[in-house]
């Protein structure tokens, strides 16, 4: 193919590959933006009247690749956490507001789920939208919980906090104090527009060694734009044909 004059207004679809095993583990073709920034230090030798610059010296070349995405998966968060996702049944914390009813002469509430045990269960009187004194729970019969004491009556509302086990497999990701993102290889695909030929040209960017910065923010709000996760990767050199290479750009006809 002949080289041309290009314009770029397209996202970078990226494959993420485990650096240690060279196995792909995630493909992202739904990011909102991708930005590749390059920087280097410049210092100068000066001399003579007025101290003009005589020679420039370059060093400390650096690159970052940043993805902004409003769509994310647990694998995105696992990359940030530097941990694997655990799949198994899990204990979940729940809260309900219920009305005390009479079941065979016993003050009873019926929960949505079966609580783990009495230890994980707290029942509070709920008056005018405010939790007040604690109510004693005596027995658990599946989802039914029997109450005792003179401080609660049939027809009263109570606020209940408890733990239950998920009925099916759940997925857990732990953010620990000692785990950080691992090294990855990133291969990104995009398209350049050829001004003269009037057609699109395929382009592939290869980042041989990258590591996600561990900083991120999740905004949880019912108003405004959806939360956007910023994933900033530091790019490191890798020997390619004997040369320390930060990235390769390949353009080709697909």
XYZ file of C-alpha atoms in Angstrom:
254
model
C 0.000 0.000 0.000
C 1.051 3.619 -0.564
C 1.406 6.020 2.344
C -1.083 8.876 2.482
C -2.257 11.932 4.419
C -4.400 10.873 7.333
C -7.065 12.144 9.666
C -8.152 10.422 12.867
C -11.571 10.507 14.507
C -12.119 6.983 15.802
C -11.849 5.047 19.067
C -9.133 2.513 19.866
C -10.541 -0.993 20.365
C -8.119 -2.783 22.652
C -7.176 -6.360 23.485
C -5.561 -6.858 26.894
C -3.030 -9.664 27.196
C -1.487 -11.029 30.386
C 2.193 -10.057 30.236
C 3.381 -13.139 32.139
C 1.422 -15.760 30.179
C 0.876 -13.929 26.855
C -2.807 -14.977 27.014
C -5.572 -12.490 26.061
C -8.139 -12.009 28.833
C -10.309 -9.049 27.782
C -11.351 -7.088 24.700
C -12.773 -3.570 24.984
C -14.601 -2.117 21.979
C -16.884 0.229 23.923
C -14.606 2.920 25.397
C -15.652 6.556 25.014
C -12.133 7.847 24.397
C -8.519 6.717 24.257
C -5.593 9.116 24.614
C -1.934 8.285 24.036
C 0.373 10.933 25.510
C 4.116 11.143 24.949
C 6.516 13.290 26.969
C 10.268 13.724 27.386
C 12.587 15.973 29.346
C 14.558 18.626 27.485
C 17.543 20.494 28.899
C 19.932 22.884 27.185
C 23.575 23.867 27.159
C 23.851 27.643 26.939
C 26.741 30.002 26.470
C 27.958 33.332 25.216
C 26.512 36.811 25.499
C 22.853 36.635 26.504
C 23.216 32.923 27.319
C 21.490 31.606 24.176
C 20.726 27.928 23.855
C 23.517 26.071 22.086
C 22.698 22.357 22.373
C 19.595 20.465 23.468
C 19.629 17.195 25.400
C 16.666 14.824 25.533
C 15.880 12.101 28.039
C 13.315 10.409 30.255
C 10.918 9.590 27.414
C 7.550 8.506 28.813
C 4.173 7.468 27.466
C 0.730 6.894 28.948
C -2.373 5.362 27.384
C -5.661 6.481 28.935
C -9.082 4.935 28.356
C -12.316 6.628 29.409
C -15.238 4.225 29.572
C -18.793 4.446 30.873
C -19.234 0.710 30.268
C -17.167 -1.613 32.424
C -17.017 -5.202 33.611
C -15.703 -6.912 36.710
C -12.550 -7.638 34.681
C -11.868 -3.903 34.436
C -12.097 -3.595 38.212
C -10.006 -6.759 38.668
C -7.232 -5.164 36.590
C -7.303 -2.138 38.890
C -7.409 -4.271 42.045
C -4.673 -6.636 40.875
C -6.811 -9.569 42.021
C -8.712 -12.477 40.492
C -12.508 -12.618 40.635
C -13.807 -15.223 43.102
C -16.938 -17.125 42.035
C -18.946 -18.875 44.769
C -22.001 -18.343 46.947
C -21.591 -15.252 49.148
C -23.124 -13.804 52.309
C -25.105 -10.647 51.497
C -26.208 -7.908 53.923
C -29.880 -6.937 53.613
C -32.283 -4.450 55.186
C -36.087 -4.603 55.234
C -38.968 -2.715 56.866
C -41.768 -5.130 57.827
C -45.040 -5.221 59.727
C -45.340 -7.574 62.696
C -48.119 -10.126 62.223
C -49.777 -12.762 64.400
C -48.980 -16.359 63.443
C -50.668 -18.882 65.762
C -50.475 -16.447 68.660
C -46.799 -15.560 68.084
C -45.518 -12.160 66.952
C -43.794 -12.905 63.637
C -42.136 -11.174 60.696
C -41.514 -12.778 57.302
C -38.272 -11.851 55.578
C -37.560 -11.848 51.856
C -34.618 -14.229 52.366
C -33.585 -16.785 54.972
C -31.154 -15.227 57.486
C -27.903 -16.983 58.348
C -28.616 -17.122 62.079
C -29.861 -15.049 65.006
C -26.394 -13.559 65.491
C -26.510 -11.929 62.046
C -30.016 -10.542 62.689
C -30.940 -7.199 64.275
C -34.565 -6.071 64.667
C -35.419 -2.470 65.620
C -38.765 -0.764 66.179
C -39.466 1.589 63.268
C -41.595 4.595 64.188
C -42.242 7.590 61.919
C -39.414 6.492 59.629
C -36.883 6.289 62.478
C -35.357 3.181 64.097
C -35.703 3.211 67.891
C -35.249 0.418 70.443
C -34.123 -3.120 69.686
C -36.639 -5.968 69.561
C -35.687 -9.487 70.648
C -35.761 -12.173 67.961
C -36.066 -15.660 69.435
C -36.520 -18.201 66.642
C -35.893 -18.506 62.892
C -38.157 -20.776 60.844
C -36.794 -20.425 57.304
C -37.926 -16.864 56.403
C -40.191 -16.433 59.446
C -38.668 -14.831 62.532
C -40.481 -14.972 65.879
C -40.282 -11.947 68.189
C -40.765 -11.577 71.925
C -40.955 -8.770 74.463
C -43.466 -6.124 75.440
C -41.951 -3.318 73.355
C -43.448 -4.566 70.068
C -47.022 -5.472 69.118
C -48.820 -6.982 66.160
C -49.238 -4.272 63.510
C -46.050 -2.401 64.482
C -43.373 -1.733 61.883
C -39.832 -2.979 62.460
C -36.550 -2.404 60.634
C -34.545 -5.588 60.119
C -30.857 -5.963 59.274
C -29.542 -9.434 58.481
C -27.242 -11.545 56.355
C -28.268 -14.260 53.929
C -26.495 -16.559 51.490
C -26.997 -16.080 47.755
C -29.079 -18.826 46.160
C -26.749 -19.069 43.158
C -23.093 -18.430 42.413
C -22.012 -14.824 42.977
C -18.808 -13.019 42.012
C -16.567 -11.213 44.496
C -13.584 -8.925 43.961
C -11.445 -7.931 46.937
C -9.493 -4.667 47.047
C -6.581 -5.417 49.359
C -3.852 -3.238 50.824
C -1.029 -5.227 49.220
C -2.255 -6.049 45.694
C -1.712 -3.757 42.716
C -2.286 -3.919 38.942
C -0.241 -6.427 36.968
C 1.691 -5.869 33.754
C -0.178 -6.342 30.486
C 0.368 -6.092 26.759
C -2.156 -3.949 24.863
C -2.973 -4.275 21.168
C -5.294 -1.573 19.876
C -7.090 -1.327 16.548
C -8.404 1.843 14.926
C -8.818 3.444 11.490
C -7.190 6.424 9.790
C -9.018 8.331 7.058
C -6.867 8.839 3.934
C -7.576 12.348 2.592
C -6.368 11.740 -0.963
C -7.502 8.134 -1.484
C -10.847 8.832 0.189
C -10.859 5.548 2.079
C -10.203 4.181 5.539
C -6.891 2.572 6.423
C -6.549 0.049 9.255
C -4.093 0.922 12.007
C -2.792 -1.198 14.864
C -0.969 0.117 17.921
C 1.063 -2.363 19.947
C 2.122 -1.511 23.496
C 4.416 -4.340 24.513
C 4.497 -3.685 28.258
C 2.013 -1.577 30.210
C 0.818 -1.274 33.781
C -2.410 0.286 34.957
C -2.092 3.044 37.542
C -3.972 1.983 40.717
C -5.945 5.235 41.096
C -9.608 5.254 40.107
C -12.944 6.791 41.083
C -16.462 5.354 41.002
C -19.144 8.038 41.114
C -22.451 6.718 42.438
C -25.195 9.235 41.716
C -28.753 9.032 40.325
C -28.332 12.331 38.452
C -25.983 13.652 35.782
C -23.888 11.600 33.383
C -23.162 7.913 34.012
C -19.970 7.248 35.930
C -16.867 7.150 33.746
C -13.837 5.091 34.695
C -10.430 6.484 33.754
C -7.864 3.764 33.136
C -4.358 5.235 32.857
C -1.625 2.850 31.710
C 2.080 3.612 32.024
C 3.962 2.313 28.983
C 7.339 0.610 29.453
C 10.027 -0.308 26.906
C 10.375 -3.876 25.693
C 13.152 -5.342 23.566
C 11.832 -5.806 20.017
C 14.463 -6.971 17.536
C 17.084 -5.785 20.006
C 15.643 -2.256 20.354
C 13.957 -0.850 23.486
C 10.501 -0.172 22.043
C 7.621 1.581 23.788
C 5.072 1.054 21.003
C 4.718 0.129 17.354
C 2.233 1.670 14.906
C 1.316 -0.437 11.880
C -0.947 0.815 9.076
C -2.236 -1.665 6.523
C -5.028 -2.511 4.104
C -7.354 -4.976 5.782
